[in-house]
Amino acid sequence: MTAEIISIEGLTYQYALTDKPALLDINLSVDRGEYLAIVGPCGAGKTTLALSMNGIVPHMMMGEMRGRVLVDGRDTTQGPVREMARTVGMVFDNPEFQLSQSSVLSEMALGLENIGVPREDMLQRITEALEIVGLSGFEERSPMALSGGQQQRLAIGAALVMYPQVLVLDEPTSNLDPIGKEEVFSVAARLNEEHEITIVIVEHEVEVVASYADRVIIMDGGSIVSSGGPSAVFTDVDNLRRVGVRPPQVTEIASGLAKRGCTLTTIPVTLDEAEAEFSDWA
Amino acid sequence: MMKESSELSVKPIKCRNLWHVYPGGFTALKETFLEISAGEVVGIVGQNGSGKTTLVKHFNGLLKPSSGAVLINGIDTAEESVFNLSRHAGYVFQNPNHQLFATSVLSELQFGPKNLGLPEDEILARVEETTELFQLHAIIDDHPLRLSFPLRKIVAIASIHAMHPSILILDEPTTGQDHNGAAMVRKLIQQLRSEGKTVVLVSHDMALIAEVADRVVAMWAAEVIDSGTPREIFSNSTTLKKTMLQPPQATQLSQRLHGRVLPQITLTVDETIDALAQVADT
């Protein structure tokens, strides 16, 4: 077993009827068990990159692709999306687009029915997944009667029953209220820590990214312009500004102070780090 | 009574014991007393389902009170059409796709003023002024649905602004925006404020609220539970606990350092830099 679960080699992708590629020569490996965040301005190629990870790009889009994407060693162009979806689960920004069934139970069962899992196994997998996303007891409820945070947790649950190795979340909280956001981020963190599921998340909220991600990549104009741990990536404030990505507020504060000549031992990227840094300023 | 009807003392928005009960019996708003003054920028915050959108939909008559009254520039909304109220209060929807329908940005901007029955030269003047204010020259002939999401949202705000309402209601203006889009929205709100507009902002974006709002109205379970300056609301642990809202990260940092390092609670990045620089100097 190799360390990489996803390996992207020289990926260039251009949608039909557009005049420039959405992705330009992307090289990226995602390690098993990693929590990877993709950050960048609108139009940077983040969603296209996310969709390439289970073959939706190129299978279900009109466009032209060069390079290749390997998921657990298999080329995504060599099998249908439903095959890849067993390894890579996807959760999109708008839960209403991916929930189609009349009850939580049938929503959870849909993917399993499609791959022919026996009924008793199905129930066991569903019970397990609902437990993880905190929706036990909601089996008979209509997905449309759930709150936004619950709907997104259901979408995650529906991906989990397939026993994926990777969960790709594309701005999963952009339509949620603060409680809903917190619910989704903590479920994703738990899946990563306790269940060793690889997380790839496209996310604008840099404060959240800084506290959860192992690695952050910054995209701009179809390319990866920076990659590294949250500390390395977010403390390069000038680079972020050029791309149009806001650093976490605590990082902005620290770098503003450094520019004014204050001496800092570290540039923090999380609230805890900032508290530690400034606590002995008294 | 005499005084209240005089031009100067008429509040743009007045809710007198406003209740709203949806068909089916769900009480979305109860016992709401709220006054908003001319030129005020007011942020309405709370979790989804707390009644924010129900409240602001009364401000241009999209919803009528089940009991109590809403006065917009002194007009009882129960007795006025949405069309006539929209001259006073413009509502910008959260999703610009629900609002934009013309085939070019230009005709989108013309639509409102035309509907108001304004003369040709006045329509022209308003379109020009709005194009300038919102910096839309480069995209004026583009199809709104071909624009990026952030720009589409700016166009949605611009098309309402062209009708020159004295009150603007913005529902989640920064949702789905990237850093540059959010910065553009922030600048626009400051500009509207300097023009003396009354702005009502429904938002989960606490950094935006902290930066632009004069006053924050906090809602929970169909009620207004607190109202005050951002500093008052973000320092009120009872309100924060009850609404489960998190102040911006800069404010959270100042709360953690308050009493030990910092003498005050800060709202924005710049304010926190100033406060900490002062500590470093002494």
Coordinates of C-alpha atoms in Angstrom, one line a residue:
Chain A
M1 CA 0.0 0.0 0.0
T2 CA 1.4 3.3 -1.0
A3 CA 1.3 6.4 1.2
E4 CA -0.8 8.3 -1.4
I5 CA -4.5 7.7 -1.7
I6 CA -4.9 10.3 -4.5
S7 CA -2.2 11.1 -6.9
I8 CA -2.7 13.9 -9.5
E9 CA -0.1 14.1 -12.3
G10 CA 0.1 17.0 -14.8
L11 CA -3.6 17.5 -14.7
T12 CA -4.9 20.2 -17.1
Y13 CA -8.6 20.5 -17.7
Q14 CA -10.5 22.9 -19.9
Y15 CA -14.3 23.1 -19.9
A16 CA -16.0 23.1 -23.3
L17 CA -16.8 26.6 -24.7
T18 CA -14.3 28.3 -22.4
D19 CA -11.2 30.1 -23.5
K20 CA -8.8 29.1 -20.8
P21 CA -8.1 26.0 -18.7
A22 CA -9.8 25.7 -15.3
L23 CA -6.8 23.6 -14.1
L24 CA -3.3 24.0 -15.4
D25 CA -0.7 21.3 -14.9
I26 CA -1.7 20.3 -11.4
N27 CA 0.6 17.9 -9.5
L28 CA -0.7 16.9 -6.1
S29 CA -0.5 13.9 -3.9
V30 CA -2.9 13.4 -1.0
D31 CA -1.7 11.0 1.7
R32 CA -3.9 8.4 3.4
G33 CA -5.3 9.9 6.6
E34 CA -4.4 13.5 5.7
Y35 CA -6.7 16.5 6.3
L36 CA -6.1 18.7 3.2
A37 CA -7.7 22.1 2.7
I38 CA -8.0 23.9 -0.6
V39 CA -8.3 27.6 -0.4
G40 CA -8.4 30.3 -3.1
P41 CA -10.6 33.0 -4.7
C42 CA -13.7 32.2 -6.8
G43 CA -12.7 30.9 -10.2
A44 CA -9.3 29.5 -9.0
G45 CA -10.2 25.9 -10.0
K46 CA -10.9 24.6 -6.5
T47 CA -14.2 22.8 -7.4
T48 CA -12.8 21.4 -10.6
L49 CA -9.9 20.0 -8.8
A50 CA -12.2 18.5 -6.2
L51 CA -14.5 17.0 -8.9
S52 CA -11.4 15.4 -10.6
M53 CA -10.8 13.3 -7.4
N54 CA -13.6 10.9 -8.1
G55 CA -13.8 11.2 -11.9
I56 CA -16.9 13.5 -12.1
V57 CA -14.3 15.5 -14.0
P58 CA -13.9 14.4 -16.8
H59 CA -16.7 11.7 -16.9
M60 CA -19.7 14.0 -16.3
M61 CA -18.5 17.3 -17.7
M62 CA -17.9 18.5 -21.2
G63 CA -14.3 19.4 -21.6
E64 CA -10.8 18.3 -22.4
M65 CA -8.4 16.7 -20.0
R66 CA -4.6 16.0 -20.0
G67 CA -2.6 14.3 -17.3
R68 CA -4.1 11.7 -15.0
V69 CA -5.7 11.2 -11.6
L70 CA -5.0 8.0 -9.7
V71 CA -7.4 7.1 -6.8
D72 CA -5.9 4.3 -4.7
G73 CA -3.8 3.4 -7.7
R74 CA -6.6 3.3 -10.2
D75 CA -6.8 5.8 -13.1
T76 CA -10.2 7.7 -12.8
T77 CA -10.7 7.6 -16.6
Q78 CA -10.6 3.8 -16.5
G79 CA -13.8 3.2 -14.5
P80 CA -17.2 4.8 -14.0
V81 CA -17.8 7.5 -11.3
R82 CA -20.0 5.1 -9.3
E83 CA -16.9 2.8 -8.9
M84 CA -14.7 5.7 -7.8
A85 CA -17.4 6.9 -5.5
R86 CA -16.9 3.8 -3.4
T87 CA -13.4 5.1 -2.6
V88 CA -14.0 8.9 -2.7
G89 CA -17.3 10.3 -1.3
M90 CA -18.4 13.8 -2.2
V91 CA -20.3 16.4 -0.3
F92 CA -21.3 19.6 -2.1
D93 CA -22.2 23.1 -0.9
N94 CA -25.9 22.9 -1.3
P95 CA -27.4 19.8 0.5
E96 CA -30.7 20.3 -1.4
F97 CA -29.0 19.3 -4.6
Q98 CA -27.8 15.9 -3.4
L99 CA -30.7 14.8 -1.2
S100 CA -33.5 13.3 -3.2
Q101 CA -35.3 10.8 -1.1
S102 CA -38.4 11.0 1.2
S103 CA -36.7 9.7 4.3
V104 CA -33.3 9.8 6.0
L105 CA -33.3 6.0 5.8
S106 CA -33.9 5.8 2.1
E107 CA -31.4 8.6 1.5
M108 CA -28.8 6.5 3.3
A109 CA -29.8 3.3 1.5
L110 CA -29.6 4.7 -2.0
G111 CA -26.0 4.3 -2.7
L112 CA -25.8 0.9 -1.1
E113 CA -28.8 -0.4 -3.2
N114 CA -27.0 0.8 -6.3
I115 CA -24.0 -1.4 -5.5
G116 CA -26.1 -4.3 -4.4
V117 CA -25.2 -4.6 -0.7
P118 CA -27.4 -7.2 1.1
R119 CA -30.2 -5.8 3.2
E120 CA -28.9 -6.9 6.6
D121 CA -25.5 -5.4 5.9
M122 CA -27.2 -2.2 4.6
L123 CA -29.0 -1.7 7.9
Q124 CA -25.9 -2.2 9.9
R125 CA -23.9 0.2 7.8
I126 CA -26.6 2.8 8.0
T127 CA -27.0 2.5 11.7
E128 CA -23.2 2.9 12.1
A129 CA -23.0 6.0 9.8
L130 CA -26.0 7.7 11.3
E131 CA -24.4 7.3 14.7
I132 CA -21.1 8.9 13.5
V133 CA -22.9 11.9 12.0
G134 CA -25.2 12.2 15.0
L135 CA -28.5 11.5 13.3
S136 CA -29.5 8.3 15.0
G137 CA -33.2 8.3 15.6
F138 CA -33.8 10.5 12.5
E139 CA -34.4 7.5 10.2
E140 CA -38.0 8.2 9.3
R141 CA -37.7 12.0 9.1
S142 CA -37.9 13.7 5.7
P143 CA -34.5 15.2 4.7
M144 CA -36.3 18.4 3.8
A145 CA -37.5 18.8 7.4
L146 CA -34.0 18.8 8.7
S147 CA -31.9 21.9 9.5
G148 CA -29.2 22.9 7.1
G149 CA -26.5 21.4 9.4
Q150 CA -28.4 18.2 9.8
Q151 CA -28.9 18.0 6.0
Q152 CA -25.2 18.4 5.4
R153 CA -24.5 15.7 8.1
L154 CA -26.9 13.5 6.3
A155 CA -25.1 14.1 3.0
I156 CA -21.9 13.1 4.8
G157 CA -23.6 10.1 6.3
A158 CA -24.8 9.0 2.8
A159 CA -21.2 9.1 1.6
L160 CA -20.0 7.3 4.7
V161 CA -22.1 4.2 4.2
M162 CA -20.1 3.4 1.1
Y163 CA -17.1 3.0 3.4
P164 CA -15.0 5.6 1.4
Q165 CA -11.4 6.1 2.1
V166 CA -11.6 9.8 1.2
L167 CA -14.3 12.4 1.8
V168 CA -14.1 15.4 -0.5
L169 CA -16.2 18.4 0.8
D170 CA -16.7 21.3 -1.5
E171 CA -17.6 24.4 0.6
P172 CA -19.8 22.2 2.8
T173 CA -20.8 25.0 5.2
S174 CA -21.3 28.0 2.9
N175 CA -25.1 27.8 3.3
L176 CA -25.2 27.0 7.0
D177 CA -25.6 29.0 10.1
P178 CA -22.9 29.1 12.8
I179 CA -24.3 26.1 14.6
G180 CA -24.5 24.1 11.4
K181 CA -21.0 25.0 10.4
E182 CA -19.7 23.9 13.7
E183 CA -21.6 20.6 13.4
V184 CA -20.1 19.8 10.0
F185 CA -16.5 20.8 10.9
S186 CA -16.5 18.7 14.0
V187 CA -18.0 15.6 12.2
A188 CA -15.3 16.0 9.5
A189 CA -12.5 16.3 12.1
R190 CA -13.8 13.2 14.0
L191 CA -13.9 11.1 10.8
N192 CA -10.4 12.1 10.2
E193 CA -9.1 11.5 13.7
E194 CA -11.1 8.5 14.8
H195 CA -11.9 6.8 11.6
E196 CA -8.8 7.6 9.6
I197 CA -10.7 8.9 6.7
T198 CA -8.8 11.3 4.4
I199 CA -10.4 14.7 4.2
V200 CA -10.1 17.1 1.3
I201 CA -12.1 20.2 2.0
V202 CA -12.6 23.3 -0.2
E203 CA -13.2 26.1 2.3
H204 CA -13.2 29.9 2.5
E205 CA -13.2 30.1 6.3
V206 CA -9.5 30.3 6.9
E207 CA -9.8 30.4 10.7
V208 CA -11.4 27.0 10.6
V209 CA -8.9 25.7 8.1
A210 CA -6.0 26.8 10.2
S211 CA -7.2 24.9 13.2
Y212 CA -8.1 21.6 11.5
A213 CA -6.0 21.1 8.4
D214 CA -2.7 19.2 8.2
R215 CA -1.9 20.8 4.9
V216 CA -3.2 23.8 3.0
I217 CA -3.0 24.4 -0.7
I218 CA -3.7 27.8 -2.2
M219 CA -5.0 27.9 -5.7
D220 CA -5.1 30.8 -8.1
G221 CA -5.9 30.9 -11.9
G222 CA -6.0 27.1 -12.2
S223 CA -2.7 26.5 -10.5
I224 CA -1.4 25.6 -7.0
V225 CA 0.5 28.6 -5.9
S226 CA 1.4 27.5 -2.4
S227 CA 1.3 24.4 -0.3
G228 CA 2.3 23.5 3.2
G229 CA 1.2 23.4 6.8
P230 CA -1.2 26.1 8.0
S231 CA 1.6 28.0 9.7
A232 CA 3.8 28.1 6.7
V233 CA 1.0 29.0 4.3
F234 CA -1.0 31.5 6.3
T235 CA 2.0 33.4 7.7
D236 CA 3.0 34.4 4.2
V237 CA 0.6 37.3 4.4
D238 CA 2.0 39.2 1.4
N239 CA 1.6 36.1 -0.9
L240 CA -2.0 35.6 0.4
R241 CA -2.9 39.2 -0.3
R242 CA -1.6 39.0 -3.8
V243 CA -3.8 36.0 -4.5
G244 CA -6.8 37.4 -2.7
V245 CA -7.0 35.1 0.3
R246 CA -7.5 36.6 3.7
P247 CA -5.2 35.2 6.4
P248 CA -6.8 34.2 9.8
Q249 CA -7.6 37.4 11.8
V250 CA -5.0 36.5 14.5
T251 CA -2.4 36.2 11.8
E252 CA -3.3 39.6 10.4
I253 CA -3.0 41.0 13.9
A254 CA 0.4 39.5 14.5
S255 CA 1.8 40.5 11.1
G256 CA 0.4 44.0 11.5
L257 CA 2.2 44.2 14.9
A258 CA 5.4 42.9 13.3
K259 CA 5.2 45.6 10.6
R260 CA 5.0 48.2 13.4
G261 CA 8.2 46.9 14.8
C262 CA 6.9 44.8 17.7
T263 CA 8.9 41.7 18.5
L264 CA 7.0 38.4 18.3
T265 CA 8.4 34.9 18.9
T266 CA 6.0 33.3 16.5
I267 CA 3.3 34.4 14.0
P268 CA 0.2 32.6 15.2
V269 CA -2.5 31.1 12.9
T270 CA -5.0 29.9 15.5
L271 CA -6.7 31.5 18.5
D272 CA -4.8 29.3 21.0
E273 CA -1.5 30.1 19.4
A274 CA -2.3 33.8 19.5
E275 CA -3.4 33.7 23.1
A276 CA -0.1 32.0 24.0
E277 CA 1.9 34.5 22.0
F278 CA 0.3 37.6 23.6
S279 CA -0.3 36.3 27.1
D280 CA 3.1 37.4 28.4
W281 CA 2.7 40.9 26.9
A282 CA 1.2 42.1 30.1
Chain B
M1 CA -49.0 62.1 17.6
M2 CA -48.4 65.5 15.8
K3 CA -44.7 65.2 16.3
E4 CA -44.6 61.7 15.1
S5 CA -46.0 62.5 11.7
S6 CA -43.6 65.4 11.0
E7 CA -41.0 64.6 8.4
L8 CA -38.0 64.6 10.6
S9 CA -39.1 62.3 13.4
V10 CA -40.5 59.6 11.2
K11 CA -38.3 56.5 11.7
P12 CA -37.6 54.6 8.5
I13 CA -38.5 51.3 10.3
K14 CA -40.8 50.8 13.2
C15 CA -42.2 47.5 14.4
R16 CA -44.9 47.7 17.0
N17 CA -45.6 44.4 18.8
L18 CA -45.1 42.6 15.5
W19 CA -46.1 38.9 15.4
H20 CA -46.0 36.6 12.4
V21 CA -47.6 33.2 12.4
Y22 CA -47.2 31.2 9.2
P23 CA -50.2 29.2 7.8
G24 CA -50.2 25.9 9.7
G25 CA -49.6 27.7 13.0
F26 CA -45.8 28.1 13.2
T27 CA -45.0 31.3 15.1
A28 CA -41.9 32.7 13.4
L29 CA -41.9 36.1 15.2
K30 CA -43.4 37.2 18.4
E31 CA -43.8 40.4 20.4
T32 CA -41.2 42.4 18.3
F33 CA -40.7 46.0 19.1
L34 CA -37.9 47.5 16.9
E35 CA -37.1 51.0 15.7
I36 CA -34.4 51.8 13.2
S37 CA -33.2 55.3 12.7
A38 CA -32.4 57.1 9.4
G39 CA -28.8 56.4 8.3
E40 CA -28.3 53.5 10.8
V41 CA -26.6 50.4 9.7
V42 CA -28.2 47.5 11.6
G43 CA -27.0 43.9 11.7
I44 CA -29.6 41.3 12.4
V45 CA -27.9 38.1 13.8
G46 CA -29.1 34.7 15.0
Q47 CA -29.2 31.1 13.9
N48 CA -31.3 29.9 11.0
G49 CA -34.9 29.7 12.1
S50 CA -34.6 32.4 14.7
G51 CA -36.8 34.7 12.7
K52 CA -34.3 37.1 11.0
T53 CA -35.6 36.7 7.4
T54 CA -39.2 36.7 8.6
L55 CA -38.6 40.0 10.3
V56 CA -36.9 41.7 7.4
K57 CA -39.4 40.5 4.9
H58 CA -41.9 42.7 6.7
F59 CA -39.8 45.8 5.8
N60 CA -40.9 45.8 2.2
G61 CA -44.3 44.1 2.6
L62 CA -43.2 40.7 1.3
L63 CA -44.8 39.5 4.6
K64 CA -47.7 41.3 6.4
P65 CA -48.0 41.2 10.2
S66 CA -50.3 38.6 11.7
S67 CA -50.8 41.1 14.4
G68 CA -49.1 44.4 15.4
A69 CA -47.9 46.8 12.8
V70 CA -44.8 47.7 10.7
L71 CA -44.3 51.3 9.6
I72 CA -41.9 52.0 6.8
N73 CA -41.1 55.7 6.5
G74 CA -44.4 56.1 8.4
I75 CA -46.4 54.0 6.0
D76 CA -48.4 51.1 7.5
T77 CA -47.2 48.1 5.4
A78 CA -50.5 46.3 5.9
E79 CA -52.2 48.9 3.7
E80 CA -49.5 49.2 1.0
S81 CA -48.5 47.1 -2.0
V82 CA -45.0 45.5 -2.2
F83 CA -44.5 47.6 -5.4
N84 CA -45.1 50.9 -3.6
L85 CA -43.1 49.8 -0.6
S86 CA -40.2 48.9 -2.8
R87 CA -39.7 52.6 -3.5
H88 CA -38.9 52.9 0.1
A89 CA -37.2 49.7 1.0
G90 CA -35.2 47.6 -1.4
Y91 CA -34.7 43.9 -0.6
V92 CA -31.6 42.2 -2.0
F93 CA -32.1 38.4 -1.8
Q94 CA -29.5 36.0 -0.5
N95 CA -29.3 34.2 -3.8
P96 CA -28.8 36.6 -6.7
N97 CA -30.2 34.0 -9.1
H98 CA -33.6 34.5 -7.6
Q99 CA -33.5 38.1 -8.5
L100 CA -31.6 38.6 -11.7
F101 CA -33.4 37.8 -15.0
A102 CA -32.4 40.4 -17.6
T103 CA -30.0 39.5 -20.4
S104 CA -27.5 42.2 -19.6
V105 CA -26.2 44.0 -16.6
L106 CA -27.4 47.3 -18.3
S107 CA -31.0 46.1 -18.7
E108 CA -30.9 44.7 -15.2
L109 CA -30.0 48.2 -13.9
Q110 CA -32.7 49.9 -16.1
F111 CA -35.5 47.5 -15.0
G112 CA -36.3 49.0 -11.6
P113 CA -36.2 52.7 -12.6
K114 CA -38.3 51.8 -15.7
N115 CA -40.9 50.1 -13.5
L116 CA -41.1 53.1 -11.3
G117 CA -42.2 55.0 -14.4
L118 CA -39.3 57.4 -14.4
P119 CA -38.6 59.6 -17.4
E120 CA -35.9 58.4 -19.9
D121 CA -33.3 60.9 -18.8
E122 CA -33.7 60.1 -15.2
I123 CA -33.4 56.3 -15.9
L124 CA -30.2 57.1 -17.8
A125 CA -28.8 59.2 -15.0
R126 CA -29.5 56.5 -12.4
V127 CA -27.9 53.8 -14.5
E128 CA -24.8 55.9 -15.0
E129 CA -24.6 56.8 -11.3
T130 CA -25.1 53.2 -10.2
T131 CA -22.6 51.9 -12.8
E132 CA -20.0 54.4 -11.4
L133 CA -20.7 53.6 -7.7
F134 CA -20.6 49.9 -8.2
Q135 CA -17.7 50.0 -10.7
L136 CA -19.7 48.0 -13.3
H137 CA -18.3 49.6 -16.5
A138 CA -16.3 46.5 -17.6
I139 CA -19.3 44.1 -17.4
I140 CA -22.2 46.4 -18.3
D141 CA -23.0 44.4 -21.5
D142 CA -22.4 41.0 -20.0
H143 CA -25.2 38.5 -19.2
P144 CA -25.7 38.4 -15.4
L145 CA -25.7 34.7 -15.3
R146 CA -22.3 34.5 -16.9
L147 CA -20.7 36.5 -14.2
S148 CA -18.9 35.0 -11.3
F149 CA -21.1 34.6 -8.2
P150 CA -19.5 37.5 -6.3
L151 CA -20.0 39.9 -9.2
R152 CA -23.6 38.6 -9.7
K153 CA -24.3 39.5 -6.1
I154 CA -22.8 43.0 -6.6
V155 CA -25.1 43.5 -9.6
A156 CA -28.1 42.3 -7.6
I157 CA -27.4 45.0 -5.0
A158 CA -26.7 47.6 -7.7
S159 CA -30.0 46.9 -9.5
I160 CA -31.9 47.6 -6.2
H161 CA -29.8 50.7 -5.5
A162 CA -30.8 52.1 -8.9
M163 CA -34.3 52.4 -7.6
H164 CA -33.0 54.8 -4.9
P165 CA -34.8 53.3 -1.9
S166 CA -33.9 55.1 1.4
I167 CA -33.7 51.7 3.1
L168 CA -31.7 48.7 1.8
I169 CA -32.2 45.2 3.2
L170 CA -29.3 42.9 2.4
D171 CA -29.8 39.2 3.1
E172 CA -26.5 37.4 3.7
P173 CA -24.5 39.7 1.3
T174 CA -21.2 37.9 1.9
T175 CA -22.3 34.3 1.7
G176 CA -20.5 32.5 -1.1
Q177 CA -18.2 35.5 -1.6
D178 CA -14.4 35.1 -1.6
H179 CA -12.1 37.5 0.1
N180 CA -12.2 40.2 -2.6
G181 CA -16.0 39.9 -3.1
A182 CA -16.5 40.3 0.7
A183 CA -14.2 43.3 0.7
M184 CA -16.2 44.8 -2.2
V185 CA -19.5 44.3 -0.2
R186 CA -18.0 45.9 2.9
K187 CA -16.9 48.9 0.9
L188 CA -20.3 49.3 -0.7
I189 CA -22.0 49.2 2.7
Q190 CA -19.7 52.0 3.9
Q191 CA -20.6 54.0 0.8
L192 CA -24.3 53.5 1.3
R193 CA -23.9 54.7 4.8
S194 CA -22.0 57.8 3.7
E195 CA -25.0 58.5 1.4
G196 CA -27.2 58.5 4.4
K197 CA -29.0 55.2 3.5
T198 CA -30.5 53.1 6.2
V199 CA -29.1 49.6 5.8
V200 CA -30.4 46.4 7.4
L201 CA -28.0 43.5 7.2
V202 CA -29.0 40.0 7.9
S203 CA -25.8 38.0 8.3
H204 CA -23.8 35.2 9.9
D205 CA -20.6 37.1 9.0
M206 CA -19.7 38.4 12.4
A207 CA -16.5 40.1 11.1
L208 CA -18.6 42.1 8.6
I209 CA -21.1 43.0 11.3
A210 CA -18.3 44.1 13.7
E211 CA -16.8 46.3 11.0
V212 CA -19.8 48.0 9.5
A213 CA -22.8 47.9 11.9
D214 CA -23.8 50.7 14.2
R215 CA -26.1 48.4 16.0
V216 CA -26.7 44.6 16.3
V217 CA -30.1 43.1 16.9
A218 CA -29.7 39.5 18.2
M219 CA -32.6 37.0 17.6
W220 CA -33.3 33.7 19.1
A221 CA -36.4 31.5 18.8
A222 CA -38.6 34.1 17.1
E223 CA -37.7 36.9 19.4
V224 CA -35.4 39.9 19.5
I225 CA -33.4 39.0 22.7
D226 CA -30.8 41.8 22.6
S227 CA -30.0 45.0 20.8
G228 CA -26.9 47.2 21.2
T229 CA -23.6 48.3 19.6
P230 CA -21.4 45.4 18.3
R231 CA -19.1 46.0 21.2
E232 CA -22.0 45.6 23.7
I233 CA -23.4 42.5 22.0
F234 CA -20.1 40.8 21.5
S235 CA -19.2 41.4 25.1
N236 CA -22.5 40.1 26.5
S237 CA -21.7 36.5 27.4
T238 CA -25.4 35.8 28.2
T239 CA -26.5 36.8 24.7
L240 CA -23.7 35.0 23.0
K241 CA -24.4 31.8 25.0
K242 CA -28.1 31.9 24.3
T243 CA -27.7 32.6 20.6
M244 CA -24.7 30.4 20.2
L245 CA -23.0 33.1 18.1
Q246 CA -19.2 33.5 17.9
P247 CA -17.8 37.0 17.7
P248 CA -15.0 37.5 15.1
Q249 CA -11.7 36.0 15.9
A250 CA -10.1 39.4 16.7
T251 CA -12.8 39.9 19.4
Q252 CA -12.4 36.4 20.7
L253 CA -8.6 37.1 21.1
S254 CA -9.3 40.3 23.0
Q255 CA -11.8 38.5 25.2
R256 CA -9.1 36.0 26.1
L257 CA -6.6 38.7 26.8
H258 CA -9.0 41.0 28.5
G259 CA -8.0 42.0 32.1
R260 CA -4.6 40.4 31.8
V261 CA -3.1 42.1 28.7
L262 CA -5.8 44.2 27.2
P263 CA -7.9 46.8 29.0
Q264 CA -10.7 46.6 26.4
I265 CA -12.6 44.3 24.0
T266 CA -11.8 45.0 20.4
L267 CA -13.9 44.4 17.3
T268 CA -11.7 44.5 14.3
V269 CA -8.2 43.5 13.2
D270 CA -7.0 47.1 13.0
E271 CA -8.4 48.0 16.4
T272 CA -6.7 44.9 18.0
I273 CA -3.4 45.8 16.4
D274 CA -3.7 49.4 17.9
A275 CA -4.6 48.0 21.3
L276 CA -1.7 45.5 21.4
A277 CA 0.8 48.0 20.0
Q278 CA -0.1 50.3 22.8
V279 CA 0.5 47.5 25.3
A280 CA 3.9 46.9 23.7
D281 CA 4.8 50.6 24.0
T282 CA 4.2 50.8 27.7

